[in-house]
Each structure stands twice: as structure tokens, then as C-alpha cells.
Amino acid sequence: MRVALFITCVNDTLFPGTGKAVVSLLRRLGCEVDFPAAQTCCGQMHVNTGYRAEGVRLARHFTEVFAGYDAVVAPSGSCAAMVREQYPKLARPGSKGAAAIAEVAPKVYELSEFLIDVLKVEDVGAYFPHRVTYHPTCHSLRGLRLGDRPARLLRHVRGLELVPLPGAEECCGFGGTFAVKNPAVSAAMGADKTRNIMDTGAEVLCAADNSCLMHIGGTLSRQKTGVRTMHLAEILASTEESQ
Amino acid sequence: MSATFLGMPGNFPENSQKAVQDSQLRYNLRKATHTIRGKRADVVGELPDWAELRAAGKAIKDHTLRNLDRYLVQLERAVQDAGGTVHWARDAAEANRIVTGLVKATGEREVVKVKSMATQEIELNQALAAEGITAYETDLAELIVQLGDDFPSHILVPAIHRNRSEIREIFLEKMPETPAGLTDDPPALAEAARLHLRERFLRSKVAISGANFMVAETGTLVVLESEGNGRMCLTLPETLISVVGIEKLLPTWRDLEVFLQLLPRSSTGERMNPYTSMWTGAVEGQDFHLVLLDNGRTGVLADEVGRQALRCIRCSACLNVCPVYERAGGHAYGSVYPGPIGAILTPQLRGMGSELDASLPYASSLCGACYDVCPVAIDIPEVLVDLRAKAPHAAAEKAGMKVAGWILDDHRRLAAAQRLASKVRGLVPKKRLPGPMSAWTDTRDVPEIPEESFRDWWERNERA
Amino acid sequence: MSAREEILARIAKAVAGTEDVEIPRDYRTQAATGDLVELFAERVDDYRAVVHVLPAAEVPGWIKERLAGRRMIVPDGFDLDGHESWPDLHTADGVVTGCAVGVALTGTIVLDHGPGQGTRAQTLVPDYHLCVVRADQIVSSVPEAVARLDPARPLTWISGPSATSDIELNRVEGVHGPRTLEVIIST
């Protein structure tokens, strides 16, 4: 199966390790991975901050770059939800843009969806001997409705102890530009989230979005907690050899 | 007299920053919202057809809004046929003029009130006071707010920000007949309120209410409540004046079968609230007046995305589940409509001319919990994002977003920007960023910028 | 232009060109098929009301015993031989009524204030309300109850005694309405 990787601008710029993990994981599972070089950003930051014109331009660019692939895999629940849930609202009904979106959007998958729904695999052959807790990010939980897909994948990782996160379904307080436009509330939400994480005794906090992990991780690090953050892809890509 | 929100200075980020630092407030809100969340989840979970009820509720409201003019005329006729009088008010001033005139015509100087969002929205109590008429709030939480000269902070429970010991203090100070030995046991506090209001109920000749629903087909008004203060006000006085937003309409009697299931379970987390009163026109010899209120609603109706906010049945489920509301509290929103629904309703009803109102669409992390619990499926995040596109933007932010857009328009420009960032990575302070980004580093470290972006890594290793 | 005309014109302009929607009614109209008396009794009890299930023949005697020596309002049309109705609303100890409908799923009693059900004030001001519900008046669901009721009548839906959740969102019984609700289900 020929799969396009949509790395997302945040991962591309700040978390290349997540992209490398997706590539090695998908290849291990027999996929041919392509990285369309012209890709940039889904436009979520612009649209959700009120800059629709710029966002629409980026959405148009996305649909052009990813047209024609069997599947597009993104290691981000938030960006996948942007394409699938919000793109259809950006174009005028019946327009050329709407048709392009209708063509591309359904083929965009968040990583765990792609693994479970398309590749039909739960055990990806990973090994990660650590205690891990999982934060279901809002857009993967309530946007994409990923449900327990990430947990099913994590439970099959050898050596991994998955511990439940109290208040898991509550937002961490990132919210894109919300984090800097409403810093006090964002920080208060982040502080409550980190307290819940600490209570689990986990060594690693895992999620399907590096943007949320950047906020929670930045808080965990500032508070000198010693808890690491890792993207789901990086845990699933881990093997005995890579440890 | 409770305080007024109009013309409140500040903006949501500043208001909420103060609230976040108030540990008593945060404790009260956390306790209350988490209690009600659990109760709501339990009683909603009991109904296997919740999704179907929600779909029906949404469609009934959309159909009503689409035909609102026709149904309002039908309602008017039905109320008149049953002996009631119908008034129309374009805005708050007109509604207040009508109500004040009706009260004056009775010769009374006091009115009792059932909790109503519409009369809070138009600041009726202030308008009555200006004409020498005293309005007594009879809902327990409204009473607490009124006695404490405070702002309401929640749609259903306006005094949610107060805990039992604070309520005890207010009662001891403001209700002269309260015995000094009053404890902060909730039943004792409820008993004190009962005694305080008893005499007033029996003596008052005029009552003012809102309504949860109006049925066009029959002219019936419906009020859901818990304490019995509603029944007291609706039943005992000789004159009843109900001020109701035009969107509170339902087309048919049968439609109540949907909303009497959706509302109590969503709002107080009960299978049914203790009391629901339904009346059609003038009942048992009462003089009944209905004031139909626009006050910006037709403007909201004209907006294709924003009009879904008019489906709202004021249940407060979105407030109770909102992580931002839980930490910021209701006062930060500067409106009688706080929380997620307030963040989309207030800027539409009042416009975004003030700094406060323009900041409301941003008072959300877009986590979507509000949309999930909304019994009429208002896509609050969708409306928030739409309002953000219409909100005024600061010049510096505009410039920054423009540059970001320009870079992201072309992968070569993005790659160049990434290379530049990697080059200066050693210079980026992990603990203190300059300018507006300092809002990030006040509480969070900055992630390390990698030596190489993913795309450069791919180019180097994979591009054959 | 009058306010009425102006508001109606604003609405017409606002919704022009908007498509109407179909209303899907796929929800349940009947909520339970089992023993409705048992379910109703259980749900009324959940509100901390007092519930008794009695054979119809025993109800009048039981009520008489209950009311003996108390200043009770017995409204017109409530069949109870030999018990004088207390004439004053404000000094009455309580009221005894029938009802129009009972809703099993929600534990709700609906009064339409017809014969034997008193006025709205009579079931509100006294601190004690004794309500007799015949088994055949109990329906399973809210939709069934709505269908049985007459919108032309004033209606009072009662689910347990007066209560408030205004203090820390915890339910406390007993505010302005009757603090004691006692329900007899007559079978």
C-alpha cells in the first residue's frame, strides 16, 4: 500500500523524531511510505485563531499536495481532525474546493486509526519496558472519536505497563493559540493535568499529538517532575534493538 | 440589588487570571461542577435513546427557527384566545418600558420574581428600581446573589461560586429575621430562605417570570424549577407578567415530550426536576401578560453559522463540563450568559465592540466537551471559530499571522525558516521567551529545537 | 412600524432562503413494559418521597386513619366520607388529592387540577401533600404522559418534594413547596 506521510508543521519543525518513528513503523508493517515534499501545514492555527483567508489558502494547498494517494497518515489527531472535520466547512457547497476536500479528506487517517482500521493490526511488534500513561487529546477523543484504539495498540507493546490517567478526558489546556492568549487558565489546566499524571507514577506520558505534549511536557519539565513525554508513534516504533 | 454587567471593563484573559488565583473560588467551582457532571452522566446514561432525543431536539428547534414568524403569530393568537395579553419588545428598553408600565398600572410597588435569564439580560430589576418598584428574587441562588450585591456566575445556579459558609454569612448579614445560631448545613440554609420569603409570597400581587418553553399550537407556557418558588410566583399573585425570548418557542404540544426529557437530565442531572408548571393564558382568574423579547435575537438568526446558538435551552451542561469555566468562573465572562454558550451568545447579542466581548470567542481551548453534552447539539467550537474570524485582531498579531501564512504557503520558505531556527537553536532561551511568547514560558519550558527538520532529514536520507 | 411588525419582518428577512428540516422522531414513546407500579414506586421513592402500594379497597380507610386529627384540605370531588375539609389555606396542615397521570420512568405525578385535585395553591401552600395515584393512571414514559394531558388545563408536574440544588449543587429537600410528599398507589 502506498501511503503518504503528512508530517504536520509542528512535528516537521520541532519533533522530527516522531516522523522518523512513523516511517520506520509503517515500513516494518509493509507499507511504502512517501513524503510529498511540497506539504506544509493544514492551516488549523490560522483558521482557529480567526485568520480564515490564510487558513483556506493552506487547506487548498493541502488538498493539491495530497490528491491521488490511497491513504494519508498523520501522527496528529488534531491535524487529522482539522482536515476531516473542519475542511468541509471551509469551502462553499458545490464549489471546486468542496469537491477536492470531499476527495482527499476521507483518506486522511490519524496513525492509530490507520493501523487498526486500515492495516488491521493491533500488535505492531513493539517493545518498550516502561510504565506509561496515555492522555487522549481532545481532537482525537471528541473530534476523531479514536476511542480505545491507542490503548489497544499500547497494550500489545511488550514490556509496557499501561496505567490509567485520572481525569484523562479533560483538556490539558493547550488549545493552540489559547495557550498564549489565555495563559492563566491554560496554565491552571496544565497544572491539574500534570498533577493527575504524577499520581499515576508513570515514567512516560504518551499522546497522539505533540502539540499537547509540548504544553504538558513543558509544564512537567518546568516543575522538574522527571516524567518524559513521548508520541505514540515513538513507542510503537521501539523494538528490542532500538532500546 | 444585584450588580450590573453592562459596561464591565477588562477582558477575559485578565478577568480569568484573577479568578485562577482565587483558591476558594476554584475549590467551590471544582466541587460543584464535578458533582453535577457525574449526576448528569448517570441519568443521561439511563436513557438508551438519548442520541435520538438529542437529534429530535435539535431538529425541532431548527424547524421552529426557520418558521419563527409563523409560529409566533400562532402563539400570540392562542394566548389571546385563552385570555392573555401579548406584547412585543424590539429591545431591552422597550421590554422594560412595557413591564414597568404594567406593574405601575396595578398600583403595586413590589414584585416577586421567578429566576429568568431574559429579565437578567435586559436588567429589568434595575429598570424597575428606577421607577421606584422593588423586585424580589425568590430563587435561592438568585436571592443569595441579590442579597450579596453580587454578580450571577452560572445560568442555572447563579451563586455557584459561593459555598455554604459564605451563604451563611450573607444570610446572617442581610436577612434580619435570621437567628444568630444559623448553621451552614444546607437544609438549615434552605429553611432560612423559606422563612424569609414566605410572607412575601403570600402578600405579593404581581409576579414576573420567564419561561423555558412556549407552545405555539396551544399558547401554553412552561416553567421548570425545583424549589416551589416558581409555583408560588406563578400561582398566587393576581397579575403575572412573563418575559420570554422569541426563540423559546416550540411548534406543538407533542414537542414537550422531547424537551421534558432533555432539559432536566442535562441541567440538574435529575430524571425530572421537582416542579414543572404549565399554563395557557389567564388561569384561575389571573391577569396574564406575555412580553415577547427580540433584543438581538433576530440578528443572531440572520447568521447562518451563529444561529444555532438560538437552539439553546439554558440547561448549563456546557458550563458544568467546561474546563475553562471551571477555572475562570462565571464572572470573567462579564455577561449573564457565562461559559461556552455565553462565549458564543454574548458576542452575537451585544456585538464585539468592547474589549471584553471581543475576547469571548477566544475563551475556549476548543476541546469540544461542550458540544458533546449539549442536548440540542449546538456545535459551540464551530461558532467560536466563526466568531474569531469576525473579531477584531490586534495589529501585531495580524502581522505575525500574515508572516506565518506567507512562510507556510511554500515548502521552500518553510524549509528555510526551519534551517534558520536550527542554526540559532543554541540561542533560544528555554525558560524565558521575549515579547508575547513570554506567556508560554511563564509556566512552561520551550522544547529543544532539533538540529534538523524532518523534511531535511528525509531529503538527506530517503530522496533517491 | 409596530414592534410586532418589525420583529416579524426581521425574522422573515433573517431566515429567507434557509431550508426547512425534517424532525426525526426515532426516540422511544414507550419506555417500559414490565411492572409499571413497581417502577413508579421505586422512582418516586428515589426523590425521598414516601410511597405506599395499597389495594384500592383499603385506600379510603387508610387515608381516614392518616388524616385523623389533622387540619387537611380535602378538595371538591375527592371522595372521602366524613372528613371535613379545613377551610383555610394558610393554616392547613396538608392537602389530599388525586392526580391526572403518573410517569413511571421519572417518578412524576401530574395534576391537572380537575375534580379531586384542588387548585394550584391548595397543593402548594400546605407543607404536606398526600396524593393518590390509581394504577391505571400510571404510564411508562414522558411521551405517553404528554399525550394523555389536556393543554387547556393548568398542569403541575411533581417529582418528589420541594428541593434545591443551589448550595454546592447538592440536592436538599424542602424549600417553598410541600416538604413532605406522600404517595399512595392504589391497585
Tab-separated table of C-alpha atoms in Angstrom, chain A residues 21 34 109 180:
chain	number	residue	atom	x	y	z
A	21	ALA	CA	9.291	6.759	14.028
A	34	ASP	CA	6.089	8.638	0.528
A	109	TYR	CA	-6.003	8.994	8.973
A	180	VAL	CA	-0.711	32.235	24.950
